[in-house]
């Protein structure tokens, strides 16, 4: 009967079951699992809502800064689209397994309008053991007193990857806070030379079993030297050394990055899709 009523917001009593579902797909669900493991399902702490139609074991979707479908059939995705379209859009992207994200986007596009960019094929990669290449010994965790040196590289990465300047809306205050939080939590990594960043990466999400790497960037003047492979090996090795799976996802058309990650030892475990919204 609950399925006939559409998607509902889950609450604290659903937390254990939600965690079981997320843990059954640990790499693909890492972004959301990290939040739920830390904050439970309270919307204020979670900075979003968890939706289901019929119970977490049957369907699941996270709605926050990103809309992330996690489990469900087409009718479940219809219920998520219906709930999402009832209110002003709050998310800046729709992301998740391609087999869920793309059908959900088809249901929402008529209400939300055309996307800024649709990335329909993004291999989701995982590394469970030590990297296959020697990690760069100069790649290390960034210190808080290095934020002014680190921030320009982070901004350059964001513009290159997302296509917009993260400083545009508020002069960069929000993005600076985000970067500062990554540094403070020990999840920002870089190689510095003469006080400037030549390689950077972040562990954007850290669940109990997976660390998802993001924001990989090499100074354009230094590309082709192998810094991407050895640097990412250093970050991935730090994740696996803590007993977690290292993961990341990459655009299918980025052949150089895909070759780099294959050299490090990453293998594909699923396919993501991302819809970037204005």
PDB file of C-alpha atoms in Angstrom:
ATOM      1  CA  UNK A   1       0.000   0.000   0.000  1.00  0.00           C
ATOM      2  CA  UNK A   2       2.830   2.391   0.773  1.00  0.00           C
ATOM      3  CA  UNK A   3       4.031   2.077  -2.807  1.00  0.00           C
ATOM      4  CA  UNK A   4       0.714   3.466  -4.011  1.00  0.00           C
ATOM      5  CA  UNK A   5       1.181   6.557  -1.871  1.00  0.00           C
ATOM      6  CA  UNK A   6       4.375   7.679  -3.547  1.00  0.00           C
ATOM      7  CA  UNK A   7       7.752   8.582  -2.085  1.00  0.00           C
ATOM      8  CA  UNK A   8       8.000   9.528   1.579  1.00  0.00           C
ATOM      9  CA  UNK A   9      10.709  11.112   3.647  1.00  0.00           C
ATOM     10  CA  UNK A  10      12.518   8.636   5.879  1.00  0.00           C
ATOM     11  CA  UNK A  11      13.326   9.324   9.526  1.00  0.00           C
ATOM     12  CA  UNK A  12      15.441   8.135  12.407  1.00  0.00           C
ATOM     13  CA  UNK A  13      13.719   4.783  12.798  1.00  0.00           C
ATOM     14  CA  UNK A  14      14.746   3.920   9.227  1.00  0.00           C
ATOM     15  CA  UNK A  15      18.454   4.619   9.756  1.00  0.00           C
ATOM     16  CA  UNK A  16      19.623   1.047  10.363  1.00  0.00           C
ATOM     17  CA  UNK A  17      17.819  -0.281   7.295  1.00  0.00           C
ATOM     18  CA  UNK A  18      19.090   2.583   5.131  1.00  0.00           C
ATOM     19  CA  UNK A  19      22.654   1.853   6.239  1.00  0.00           C
ATOM     20  CA  UNK A  20      22.259  -1.817   5.330  1.00  0.00           C
ATOM     21  CA  UNK A  21      21.115  -0.843   1.836  1.00  0.00           C
ATOM     22  CA  UNK A  22      23.967   1.621   1.374  1.00  0.00           C
ATOM     23  CA  UNK A  23      26.516  -0.893   2.628  1.00  0.00           C
ATOM     24  CA  UNK A  24      25.317  -3.409   0.023  1.00  0.00           C
ATOM     25  CA  UNK A  25      26.596  -1.083  -2.728  1.00  0.00           C
ATOM     26  CA  UNK A  26      29.505   0.584  -0.923  1.00  0.00           C
ATOM     27  CA  UNK A  27      31.402   2.162  -3.819  1.00  0.00           C
ATOM     28  CA  UNK A  28      28.436   3.656  -5.668  1.00  0.00           C
ATOM     29  CA  UNK A  29      26.763   4.774  -2.429  1.00  0.00           C
ATOM     30  CA  UNK A  30      29.880   6.232  -0.777  1.00  0.00           C
ATOM     31  CA  UNK A  31      28.836   9.899  -1.030  1.00  0.00           C
ATOM     32  CA  UNK A  32      25.542   9.279   0.707  1.00  0.00           C
ATOM     33  CA  UNK A  33      26.745   6.568   3.088  1.00  0.00           C
ATOM     34  CA  UNK A  34      29.394   8.902   4.507  1.00  0.00           C
ATOM     35  CA  UNK A  35      26.703  11.451   5.341  1.00  0.00           C
ATOM     36  CA  UNK A  36      24.277   8.979   6.907  1.00  0.00           C
ATOM     37  CA  UNK A  37      26.984   7.249   8.943  1.00  0.00           C
ATOM     38  CA  UNK A  38      28.016  10.637  10.335  1.00  0.00           C
ATOM     39  CA  UNK A  39      24.655  12.374  10.727  1.00  0.00           C
ATOM     40  CA  UNK A  40      21.862   9.810  10.650  1.00  0.00           C
ATOM     41  CA  UNK A  41      18.690  10.813   8.816  1.00  0.00           C
ATOM     42  CA  UNK A  42      17.905  14.092  10.552  1.00  0.00           C
ATOM     43  CA  UNK A  43      17.479  16.489   7.601  1.00  0.00           C
ATOM     44  CA  UNK A  44      19.316  19.365   9.271  1.00  0.00           C
ATOM     45  CA  UNK A  45      22.371  17.298  10.156  1.00  0.00           C
ATOM     46  CA  UNK A  46      22.204  15.359   6.884  1.00  0.00           C
ATOM     47  CA  UNK A  47      21.735  18.564   4.873  1.00  0.00           C
ATOM     48  CA  UNK A  48      19.124  16.797   2.824  1.00  0.00           C
ATOM     49  CA  UNK A  49      16.362  14.226   2.890  1.00  0.00           C
ATOM     50  CA  UNK A  50      16.235  10.499   2.254  1.00  0.00           C
ATOM     51  CA  UNK A  51      13.220   9.307   0.270  1.00  0.00           C
ATOM     52  CA  UNK A  52      11.722   5.877  -0.284  1.00  0.00           C
ATOM     53  CA  UNK A  53       8.661   4.315  -1.811  1.00  0.00           C
ATOM     54  CA  UNK A  54       7.772   1.099  -0.071  1.00  0.00           C
ATOM     55  CA  UNK A  55      10.794   0.934   2.235  1.00  0.00           C
ATOM     56  CA  UNK A  56      14.583   1.413   1.967  1.00  0.00           C
ATOM     57  CA  UNK A  57      15.197  -2.144   0.786  1.00  0.00           C
ATOM     58  CA  UNK A  58      12.953  -1.500  -2.233  1.00  0.00           C
ATOM     59  CA  UNK A  59      13.815   2.072  -3.241  1.00  0.00           C
ATOM     60  CA  UNK A  60      16.021   4.898  -2.020  1.00  0.00           C
ATOM     61  CA  UNK A  61      16.958   8.427  -3.084  1.00  0.00           C
ATOM     62  CA  UNK A  62      18.947  11.218  -1.429  1.00  0.00           C
ATOM     63  CA  UNK A  63      17.823  14.801  -2.036  1.00  0.00           C
ATOM     64  CA  UNK A  64      20.191  17.570  -1.012  1.00  0.00           C
ATOM     65  CA  UNK A  65      22.758  19.678  -2.832  1.00  0.00           C
ATOM     66  CA  UNK A  66      22.824  16.700  -5.198  1.00  0.00           C
ATOM     67  CA  UNK A  67      19.900  14.476  -6.131  1.00  0.00           C
ATOM     68  CA  UNK A  68      21.195  10.891  -5.898  1.00  0.00           C
ATOM     69  CA  UNK A  69      18.976   7.932  -6.828  1.00  0.00           C
ATOM     70  CA  UNK A  70      20.316   4.842  -5.077  1.00  0.00           C
ATOM     71  CA  UNK A  71      17.830   2.029  -5.605  1.00  0.00           C
ATOM     72  CA  UNK A  72      14.548   1.435  -7.358  1.00  0.00           C
ATOM     73  CA  UNK A  73      12.547   0.493 -10.418  1.00  0.00           C
ATOM     74  CA  UNK A  74      10.999   2.857 -12.949  1.00  0.00           C
ATOM     75  CA  UNK A  75       7.834   3.400 -10.893  1.00  0.00           C
ATOM     76  CA  UNK A  76      10.006   4.323  -7.908  1.00  0.00           C
ATOM     77  CA  UNK A  77      11.938   6.833 -10.020  1.00  0.00           C
ATOM     78  CA  UNK A  78       8.615   8.322 -11.116  1.00  0.00           C
ATOM     79  CA  UNK A  79       7.673   8.840  -7.477  1.00  0.00           C
ATOM     80  CA  UNK A  80      11.047  10.503  -6.791  1.00  0.00           C
ATOM     81  CA  UNK A  81      10.600  12.773  -9.814  1.00  0.00           C
ATOM     82  CA  UNK A  82       7.104  13.683  -8.668  1.00  0.00           C
ATOM     83  CA  UNK A  83       8.296  14.594  -5.183  1.00  0.00           C
ATOM     84  CA  UNK A  84      11.302  16.525  -6.496  1.00  0.00           C
ATOM     85  CA  UNK A  85       9.181  18.563  -8.905  1.00  0.00           C
ATOM     86  CA  UNK A  86       6.660  19.648  -6.260  1.00  0.00           C
ATOM     87  CA  UNK A  87       9.060  22.180  -4.750  1.00  0.00           C
ATOM     88  CA  UNK A  88      11.626  24.685  -6.066  1.00  0.00           C
ATOM     89  CA  UNK A  89      14.756  22.874  -7.175  1.00  0.00           C
ATOM     90  CA  UNK A  90      17.514  22.966  -4.542  1.00  0.00           C
ATOM     91  CA  UNK A  91      20.099  20.626  -6.079  1.00  0.00           C
ATOM     92  CA  UNK A  92      22.875  21.676  -8.451  1.00  0.00           C
ATOM     93  CA  UNK A  93      23.274  18.248 -10.014  1.00  0.00           C
ATOM     94  CA  UNK A  94      21.728  14.819 -10.383  1.00  0.00           C
ATOM     95  CA  UNK A  95      24.302  12.050 -10.018  1.00  0.00           C
ATOM     96  CA  UNK A  96      24.440   8.313  -9.488  1.00  0.00           C
ATOM     97  CA  UNK A  97      24.475   4.979 -11.240  1.00  0.00           C
ATOM     98  CA  UNK A  98      23.682   5.664 -14.886  1.00  0.00           C
ATOM     99  CA  UNK A  99      20.865   3.106 -14.942  1.00  0.00           C
ATOM    100  CA  UNK A 100      19.086   5.174 -12.260  1.00  0.00           C
ATOM    101  CA  UNK A 101      20.251   8.729 -12.879  1.00  0.00           C
ATOM    102  CA  UNK A 102      19.476   8.895 -16.605  1.00  0.00           C
ATOM    103  CA  UNK A 103      15.857   7.610 -16.377  1.00  0.00           C
ATOM    104  CA  UNK A 104      15.232   9.921 -13.416  1.00  0.00           C
ATOM    105  CA  UNK A 105      16.526  12.855 -15.423  1.00  0.00           C
ATOM    106  CA  UNK A 106      14.220  11.972 -18.341  1.00  0.00           C
ATOM    107  CA  UNK A 107      11.306  12.246 -15.912  1.00  0.00           C
ATOM    108  CA  UNK A 108      12.467  15.599 -14.532  1.00  0.00           C
ATOM    109  CA  UNK A 109      13.727  17.419 -17.608  1.00  0.00           C
ATOM    110  CA  UNK A 110      10.333  18.724 -18.700  1.00  0.00           C
ATOM    111  CA  UNK A 111       9.910  20.424 -15.293  1.00  0.00           C
ATOM    112  CA  UNK A 112      13.498  21.490 -14.677  1.00  0.00           C
ATOM    113  CA  UNK A 113      14.470  22.493 -18.190  1.00  0.00           C
ATOM    114  CA  UNK A 114      17.587  21.608 -20.183  1.00  0.00           C
ATOM    115  CA  UNK A 115      20.776  20.779 -18.277  1.00  0.00           C
ATOM    116  CA  UNK A 116      23.914  22.869 -18.382  1.00  0.00           C
ATOM    117  CA  UNK A 117      25.760  19.663 -19.202  1.00  0.00           C
ATOM    118  CA  UNK A 118      24.887  15.974 -19.361  1.00  0.00           C
ATOM    119  CA  UNK A 119      27.685  13.507 -18.662  1.00  0.00           C
ATOM    120  CA  UNK A 120      26.014  10.241 -19.475  1.00  0.00           C
ATOM    121  CA  UNK A 121      28.953   7.842 -19.129  1.00  0.00           C
ATOM    122  CA  UNK A 122      31.383   8.121 -16.235  1.00  0.00           C
ATOM    123  CA  UNK A 123      33.223   4.921 -15.319  1.00  0.00           C
ATOM    124  CA  UNK A 124      33.172   4.375 -11.552  1.00  0.00           C
ATOM    125  CA  UNK A 125      36.541   2.953 -10.545  1.00  0.00           C
ATOM    126  CA  UNK A 126      37.824   1.176  -7.457  1.00  0.00           C
ATOM    127  CA  UNK A 127      41.181   0.115  -6.014  1.00  0.00           C
ATOM    128  CA  UNK A 128      41.127  -2.375  -3.164  1.00  0.00           C
ATOM    129  CA  UNK A 129      44.844  -3.143  -2.798  1.00  0.00           C
ATOM    130  CA  UNK A 130      48.084  -1.199  -2.966  1.00  0.00           C
ATOM    131  CA  UNK A 131      48.620   0.930  -6.097  1.00  0.00           C
ATOM    132  CA  UNK A 132      50.534  -0.613  -8.989  1.00  0.00           C
ATOM    133  CA  UNK A 133      52.863   2.380  -9.331  1.00  0.00           C
ATOM    134  CA  UNK A 134      55.173   3.916  -6.766  1.00  0.00           C
ATOM    135  CA  UNK A 135      53.373   6.702  -4.866  1.00  0.00           C
ATOM    136  CA  UNK A 136      54.871  10.181  -5.073  1.00  0.00           C
ATOM    137  CA  UNK A 137      56.623  10.659  -1.699  1.00  0.00           C
ATOM    138  CA  UNK A 138      56.163  14.447  -1.984  1.00  0.00           C
ATOM    139  CA  UNK A 139      52.355  14.268  -2.105  1.00  0.00           C
ATOM    140  CA  UNK A 140      51.062  14.868   1.407  1.00  0.00           C
ATOM    141  CA  UNK A 141      48.135  16.224   3.380  1.00  0.00           C
ATOM    142  CA  UNK A 142      47.733  19.977   3.088  1.00  0.00           C
ATOM    143  CA  UNK A 143      48.152  22.059   6.246  1.00  0.00           C
ATOM    144  CA  UNK A 144      45.694  24.773   7.164  1.00  0.00           C
ATOM    145  CA  UNK A 145      48.405  27.431   6.963  1.00  0.00           C
ATOM    146  CA  UNK A 146      48.851  26.481   3.293  1.00  0.00           C
ATOM    147  CA  UNK A 147      45.298  27.292   2.221  1.00  0.00           C
ATOM    148  CA  UNK A 148      46.301  30.455   0.344  1.00  0.00           C
ATOM    149  CA  UNK A 149      48.735  28.438  -1.782  1.00  0.00           C
ATOM    150  CA  UNK A 150      46.308  25.551  -2.216  1.00  0.00           C
ATOM    151  CA  UNK A 151      43.184  27.537  -3.057  1.00  0.00           C
ATOM    152  CA  UNK A 152      44.230  28.784  -6.545  1.00  0.00           C
ATOM    153  CA  UNK A 153      44.845  25.194  -7.664  1.00  0.00           C
ATOM    154  CA  UNK A 154      41.477  24.124  -6.252  1.00  0.00           C
ATOM    155  CA  UNK A 155      39.734  26.958  -8.109  1.00  0.00           C
ATOM    156  CA  UNK A 156      41.531  26.088 -11.355  1.00  0.00           C
ATOM    157  CA  UNK A 157      40.497  22.453 -10.976  1.00  0.00           C
ATOM    158  CA  UNK A 158      36.868  23.417 -10.368  1.00  0.00           C
ATOM    159  CA  UNK A 159      36.701  25.684 -13.406  1.00  0.00           C
ATOM    160  CA  UNK A 160      38.329  23.046 -15.604  1.00  0.00           C
ATOM    161  CA  UNK A 161      36.111  20.238 -14.342  1.00  0.00           C
ATOM    162  CA  UNK A 162      32.734  21.916 -13.816  1.00  0.00           C
ATOM    163  CA  UNK A 163      32.961  24.814 -16.260  1.00  0.00           C
ATOM    164  CA  UNK A 164      32.060  27.593 -13.831  1.00  0.00           C
ATOM    165  CA  UNK A 165      34.028  29.708 -11.364  1.00  0.00           C
ATOM    166  CA  UNK A 166      33.164  28.671  -7.772  1.00  0.00           C
ATOM    167  CA  UNK A 167      33.849  32.254  -6.655  1.00  0.00           C
ATOM    168  CA  UNK A 168      31.157  33.735  -8.899  1.00  0.00           C
ATOM    169  CA  UNK A 169      28.171  33.733  -6.537  1.00  0.00           C
ATOM    170  CA  UNK A 170      29.624  35.109  -3.287  1.00  0.00           C
ATOM    171  CA  UNK A 171      33.189  36.068  -4.053  1.00  0.00           C
ATOM    172  CA  UNK A 172      34.409  32.606  -3.185  1.00  0.00           C
ATOM    173  CA  UNK A 173      33.480  32.558   0.506  1.00  0.00           C
ATOM    174  CA  UNK A 174      31.459  29.328   0.301  1.00  0.00           C
ATOM    175  CA  UNK A 175      34.073  27.549  -1.772  1.00  0.00           C
ATOM    176  CA  UNK A 176      36.844  28.684   0.564  1.00  0.00           C
ATOM    177  CA  UNK A 177      34.903  27.219   3.518  1.00  0.00           C
ATOM    178  CA  UNK A 178      34.501  23.960   1.632  1.00  0.00           C
ATOM    179  CA  UNK A 179      38.233  23.793   0.885  1.00  0.00           C
ATOM    180  CA  UNK A 180      39.075  24.734   4.467  1.00  0.00           C
ATOM    181  CA  UNK A 181      36.870  21.907   5.747  1.00  0.00           C
ATOM    182  CA  UNK A 182      38.665  19.408   3.517  1.00  0.00           C
ATOM    183  CA  UNK A 183      42.039  20.598   4.767  1.00  0.00           C
ATOM    184  CA  UNK A 184      40.951  20.577   8.407  1.00  0.00           C
ATOM    185  CA  UNK A 185      39.665  17.003   8.098  1.00  0.00           C
ATOM    186  CA  UNK A 186      42.918  15.796   6.510  1.00  0.00           C
ATOM    187  CA  UNK A 187      41.300  15.042   3.162  1.00  0.00           C
ATOM    188  CA  UNK A 188      43.152  17.542   0.926  1.00  0.00           C
ATOM    189  CA  UNK A 189      46.391  16.323  -0.639  1.00  0.00           C
ATOM    190  CA  UNK A 190      49.006  18.097  -2.737  1.00  0.00           C
ATOM    191  CA  UNK A 191      52.558  18.251  -3.972  1.00  0.00           C
ATOM    192  CA  UNK A 192      54.110  21.658  -3.415  1.00  0.00           C
ATOM    193  CA  UNK A 193      57.110  22.988  -5.307  1.00  0.00           C
ATOM    194  CA  UNK A 194      58.515  26.415  -4.418  1.00  0.00           C
ATOM    195  CA  UNK A 195      55.309  27.120  -2.505  1.00  0.00           C
ATOM    196  CA  UNK A 196      52.995  26.338  -5.427  1.00  0.00           C
ATOM    197  CA  UNK A 197      50.764  23.332  -6.022  1.00  0.00           C
ATOM    198  CA  UNK A 198      51.718  21.145  -8.985  1.00  0.00           C
ATOM    199  CA  UNK A 199      49.391  18.233  -8.076  1.00  0.00           C
ATOM    200  CA  UNK A 200      46.264  18.104  -5.939  1.00  0.00           C
ATOM    201  CA  UNK A 201      43.424  15.769  -5.056  1.00  0.00           C
ATOM    202  CA  UNK A 202      40.795  15.514  -2.346  1.00  0.00           C
ATOM    203  CA  UNK A 203      39.096  12.617  -0.633  1.00  0.00           C
ATOM    204  CA  UNK A 204      35.682  14.163  -1.080  1.00  0.00           C
ATOM    205  CA  UNK A 205      33.721  11.498   0.797  1.00  0.00           C
ATOM    206  CA  UNK A 206      34.938   8.995   3.382  1.00  0.00           C
ATOM    207  CA  UNK A 207      32.539   6.282   4.460  1.00  0.00           C
ATOM    208  CA  UNK A 208      33.353   3.420   6.794  1.00  0.00           C
ATOM    209  CA  UNK A 209      34.531   1.293   3.866  1.00  0.00           C
ATOM    210  CA  UNK A 210      35.290   3.610   0.922  1.00  0.00           C
ATOM    211  CA  UNK A 211      37.205   6.819   0.273  1.00  0.00           C
ATOM    212  CA  UNK A 212      36.072   8.623  -2.872  1.00  0.00           C
ATOM    213  CA  UNK A 213      38.790  10.699  -4.511  1.00  0.00           C
ATOM    214  CA  UNK A 214      37.832  13.836  -6.426  1.00  0.00           C
ATOM    215  CA  UNK A 215      39.325  17.059  -7.724  1.00  0.00           C
ATOM    216  CA  UNK A 216      42.428  15.457  -9.232  1.00  0.00           C
ATOM    217  CA  UNK A 217      44.460  18.190 -10.932  1.00  0.00           C
ATOM    218  CA  UNK A 218      47.952  18.661 -12.333  1.00  0.00           C
ATOM    219  CA  UNK A 219      49.453  22.034 -13.181  1.00  0.00           C
ATOM    220  CA  UNK A 220      48.992  22.351 -16.972  1.00  0.00           C
ATOM    221  CA  UNK A 221      52.677  23.209 -17.381  1.00  0.00           C
ATOM    222  CA  UNK A 222      53.624  19.904 -15.709  1.00  0.00           C
ATOM    223  CA  UNK A 223      51.281  17.516 -17.479  1.00  0.00           C
ATOM    224  CA  UNK A 224      52.839  14.568 -19.214  1.00  0.00           C
ATOM    225  CA  UNK A 225      55.442  14.022 -16.471  1.00  0.00           C
ATOM    226  CA  UNK A 226      53.531  11.272 -14.652  1.00  0.00           C
ATOM    227  CA  UNK A 227      52.557  13.422 -11.670  1.00  0.00           C
ATOM    228  CA  UNK A 228      48.905  12.409 -12.061  1.00  0.00           C
ATOM    229  CA  UNK A 229      49.677   8.708 -11.710  1.00  0.00           C
ATOM    230  CA  UNK A 230      52.175   8.917  -8.858  1.00  0.00           C
ATOM    231  CA  UNK A 231      50.168  11.574  -7.043  1.00  0.00           C
ATOM    232  CA  UNK A 232      46.912   9.647  -7.268  1.00  0.00           C
ATOM    233  CA  UNK A 233      48.761   6.512  -6.187  1.00  0.00           C
ATOM    234  CA  UNK A 234      49.833   8.386  -3.050  1.00  0.00           C
ATOM    235  CA  UNK A 235      46.281   9.472  -2.216  1.00  0.00           C
ATOM    236  CA  UNK A 236      44.756   6.080  -3.085  1.00  0.00           C
ATOM    237  CA  UNK A 237      47.449   4.313  -1.075  1.00  0.00           C
ATOM    238  CA  UNK A 238      46.622   6.443   1.956  1.00  0.00           C
ATOM    239  CA  UNK A 239      42.966   5.407   1.612  1.00  0.00           C
ATOM    240  CA  UNK A 240      43.669   1.677   1.210  1.00  0.00           C
ATOM    241  CA  UNK A 241      46.203   1.754   4.044  1.00  0.00           C
ATOM    242  CA  UNK A 242      43.282   2.664   6.326  1.00  0.00           C
ATOM    243  CA  UNK A 243      41.410  -0.475   5.258  1.00  0.00           C
ATOM    244  CA  UNK A 244      39.106   1.283   2.804  1.00  0.00           C
ATOM    245  CA  UNK A 245      38.490   0.932  -0.916  1.00  0.00           C
ATOM    246  CA  UNK A 246      39.796   3.876  -2.930  1.00  0.00           C
ATOM    247  CA  UNK A 247      37.312   5.040  -5.556  1.00  0.00           C
ATOM    248  CA  UNK A 248      36.734   7.769  -8.109  1.00  0.00           C
ATOM    249  CA  UNK A 249      34.731   8.369 -11.266  1.00  0.00           C
ATOM    250  CA  UNK A 250      35.915   9.885 -14.515  1.00  0.00           C
ATOM    251  CA  UNK A 251      34.362  11.126 -17.747  1.00  0.00           C
ATOM    252  CA  UNK A 252      34.464   8.447 -20.423  1.00  0.00           C
ATOM    253  CA  UNK A 253      35.953  10.850 -22.975  1.00  0.00           C
ATOM    254  CA  UNK A 254      38.919  11.732 -20.743  1.00  0.00           C
ATOM    255  CA  UNK A 255      41.234   9.128 -22.215  1.00  0.00           C
ATOM    256  CA  UNK A 256      44.376  10.510 -20.563  1.00  0.00           C
ATOM    257  CA  UNK A 257      42.840  10.327 -17.094  1.00  0.00           C
ATOM    258  CA  UNK A 258      41.444   6.861 -17.735  1.00  0.00           C
ATOM    259  CA  UNK A 259      44.871   5.590 -18.782  1.00  0.00           C
ATOM    260  CA  UNK A 260      46.390   7.194 -15.694  1.00  0.00           C
ATOM    261  CA  UNK A 261      43.953   5.548 -13.317  1.00  0.00           C
ATOM    262  CA  UNK A 262      44.361   2.175 -15.030  1.00  0.00           C
ATOM    263  CA  UNK A 263      48.122   2.501 -14.551  1.00  0.00           C
ATOM    264  CA  UNK A 264      47.570   3.111 -10.839  1.00  0.00           C
ATOM    265  CA  UNK A 265      45.482  -0.072 -10.658  1.00  0.00           C
ATOM    266  CA  UNK A 266      41.885   1.181 -10.647  1.00  0.00           C
ATOM    267  CA  UNK A 267      39.279  -1.029 -12.325  1.00  0.00           C
ATOM    268  CA  UNK A 268      35.716  -0.209 -13.333  1.00  0.00           C
ATOM    269  CA  UNK A 269      32.939  -1.437 -11.044  1.00  0.00           C
ATOM    270  CA  UNK A 270      29.948   0.505 -12.393  1.00  0.00           C
ATOM    271  CA  UNK A 271      28.998   3.498 -14.567  1.00  0.00           C
ATOM    272  CA  UNK A 272      27.857   6.833 -13.186  1.00  0.00           C
ATOM    273  CA  UNK A 273      26.042   9.658 -14.928  1.00  0.00           C
ATOM    274  CA  UNK A 274      25.941  13.311 -13.892  1.00  0.00           C
ATOM    275  CA  UNK A 275      23.490  16.013 -14.925  1.00  0.00           C
ATOM    276  CA  UNK A 276      24.867  19.487 -14.176  1.00  0.00           C
ATOM    277  CA  UNK A 277      22.157  22.090 -13.644  1.00  0.00           C
ATOM    278  CA  UNK A 278      22.181  25.889 -13.816  1.00  0.00           C
TER     279      UNK A 278
END
